[in-house]
Amino acid sequence: MRASKYAAAILTATLCPVLMFGGTVSGKVTYTGTPVKPKPIDMSKEPSCAKQHNPPVTTETVVTGQGNTLENVVVYISAGADDANAPTQTVSFEQKGCQYLPHVLAMHTNQDLKVLNDDQTSHNIHPLAKVNREWNKSQPPGAPPIDAKFDQPEFISVKCNIHPWMHGWFAVLKTNHYSISKENGAFSLPDLKPGKYTITAWHEDYGTQTQEVTITGNETKSVDFAFKAKAY
Amino acid sequence: MNTLKAAQFRVVFVHVVLAALCTVRVVAQDAPDVGPHPHQPLKPMESHIGHVTGHAKDAKTDYRRYCAGCHGDQGDGNGENAVWLDPKPRDFTIATFKCRSTPTGTLPTDQDLFNTIGRGVTNSNMPIWNTFTDHQRANLVAYIKTFSPRWEKEKAGDPINIPAEPPVTIESISHGKALFTKLECWKCHGPEGKGDGPSAATLTDSKDQPIRPYNFASGGDDARFKCGSTNQDVYRIFMTGVDGTPMPSFADTIQPNDAWDLVHFLRTLQVHRHSKENDVLKAAGGTIPPYVDKAAPSIQPASGAAGGGN
């Protein structure tokens, strides 16, 4: 046991400099044009959830910030990075107040996923996978977390059929180099070894864009994405 | 004379066109080994149902004659009749099946597909194909499996275990009703099981087509569910879920005895159907008493509300 701990410590010590002093790709995601305004969600059919939101929450298909920034865009390395194994930590997808937290959850293929229900109502978790297997499980209040994983890269739409306004996404990726844009549109992909990379940005309504970037050393390259907003 | 000539010409013309069409038809039928995927040979898929082995290659004629009209030559559910049908014919290319004995997200067994062909799918246009021999059906099962590569990569799931059914009592019906409330079956199926719950109108299947929850109150003694008609079939449906539809699996959240209680209650929603459950309910005076949870610590007295659960 002790030996393996030391081995792990030495391994971390030798790897860390490589990871810490790699290049970084960072930037901002914005939109052009006029996006659809978020609509208030009517949860009156589920009073236990409705009372948690005052004022009512709004739809999350397109979430924007000041300065035409775009939130919830998955920016990831789609080519160039080494194939990495799934991290050992588990990612969580929470159902709270009849909403998905987070709205977009990114994970590695075969990474452990836990789906939790914090609500006083039953939900059914229905990932409408097309490449992976589609499944659909009920999760009543107080039920244990549902464990799952997906073995193929795919952007999977997730629904609760009982509460039709509940809609989220699983971004299952072949890489650990991903970042989801914040309200200010910012994203950052650190720890990149020198090399040529393809950076892909995916938005659930506006589609995907890609850009090529070359990292030569310990540098930060700025890459911005601008999506054309859909009028409806 | 002119009109006669014109008429003769028309007759000849029609004959020529018909002959041409027939030729095309014959050629199409004689086309060598055109599998589900054009220009690719048919996969040598097999199915095993009991002692019967089905071969995809032997189902080609039957599939084209009886299945392709709705399910399509490519098995994608886009046959020429599909536009007229609701619900839409199954798309075999995604290999997601409603009626399985296996857990949600897994492939069905050959037996499951065999059963579906023989049983038909109630409330849909899929008829009961009881005219086929067992061999024909087994061959068709093998043929269906040629449409998706999943069948080469994945094994069917392990069938869920269905323990012996406990006796029907008014208590089991009462507990089943409490579960119907607690698990929120009524949100879609409605408080009386008529398929009119608050979420019913919003439901769509996995292809974004509107879909109706099952109405338990419809039908009499011949009432059938989508995936069978026995109590075991009902038990199986909510343990496996109905993949491709909003109906989830309850396998992770419900204990076998509870599941049987729910089955007993669901039978009482079939108000026009004679059943042992309805007999027990009638003998108990016709109303379902509120469920009292004997196992739970009595912190507060059980509320009088029927189906209060916890």
Coordinates of C-alpha atoms in Angstrom, one line a residue, chain A residues 45-46 120-122 124 126 128-141 143-144 146 159 161-164, chain B residues 94-96 104-107 150 154 182-184 187 198-199 202-204 206 243-250 252-253:
Chain A
K45 CA -48.4 21.5 -12.8
E46 CA -45.6 20.7 -10.3
Q120 CA -40.1 16.0 -3.9
T121 CA -41.4 14.6 -7.1
S122 CA -40.6 11.6 -9.4
N124 CA -37.7 10.0 -15.3
H126 CA -34.4 9.7 -20.5
L128 CA -32.3 10.2 -26.1
A129 CA -29.1 8.6 -27.2
K130 CA -28.7 7.7 -30.9
V131 CA -25.1 6.4 -31.0
N132 CA -25.1 5.1 -27.4
R133 CA -28.0 3.1 -26.0
E134 CA -31.1 5.0 -25.2
W135 CA -32.5 4.2 -21.8
N136 CA -35.3 5.6 -19.6
K137 CA -35.4 5.2 -15.8
S138 CA -37.8 6.4 -13.1
Q139 CA -36.3 8.1 -10.0
P140 CA -38.8 8.8 -7.3
P141 CA -38.1 11.2 -4.4
A143 CA -34.4 7.2 -4.5
P144 CA -30.6 6.4 -4.7
I146 CA -28.7 6.4 -10.9
K159 CA -35.5 14.7 -21.1
N161 CA -41.2 13.1 -19.9
I162 CA -43.2 13.8 -16.7
H163 CA -42.0 17.4 -16.7
P164 CA -41.8 18.3 -20.4
Chain B
I94 CA -31.7 2.0 -34.3
A95 CA -32.4 -1.3 -32.6
T96 CA -34.5 0.2 -29.8
T104 CA -33.9 -0.6 -20.4
G105 CA -31.1 0.3 -22.8
T106 CA -30.3 -3.3 -23.7
L107 CA -31.2 -5.4 -26.8
R150 CA -25.6 -3.4 -32.7
E154 CA -23.8 -6.3 -28.3
K182 CA -46.1 7.8 -5.0
L183 CA -44.4 6.8 -8.2
E184 CA -46.5 9.3 -10.1
K187 CA -49.0 12.1 -14.1
P198 CA -51.5 16.3 -16.5
S199 CA -48.4 15.4 -18.6
T202 CA -47.0 16.8 -23.9
L203 CA -45.6 13.3 -24.4
T204 CA -43.5 12.5 -27.4
S206 CA -37.9 9.3 -29.1
D243 CA -37.8 1.9 -24.7
G244 CA -38.3 4.6 -27.3
T245 CA -41.3 6.0 -25.4
P246 CA -41.7 8.1 -22.2
M247 CA -42.5 5.0 -20.1
P248 CA -39.4 4.5 -17.9
S249 CA -38.1 1.4 -16.1
F250 CA -38.8 1.1 -12.4
D252 CA -34.1 0.3 -9.7
T253 CA -36.8 1.9 -7.6

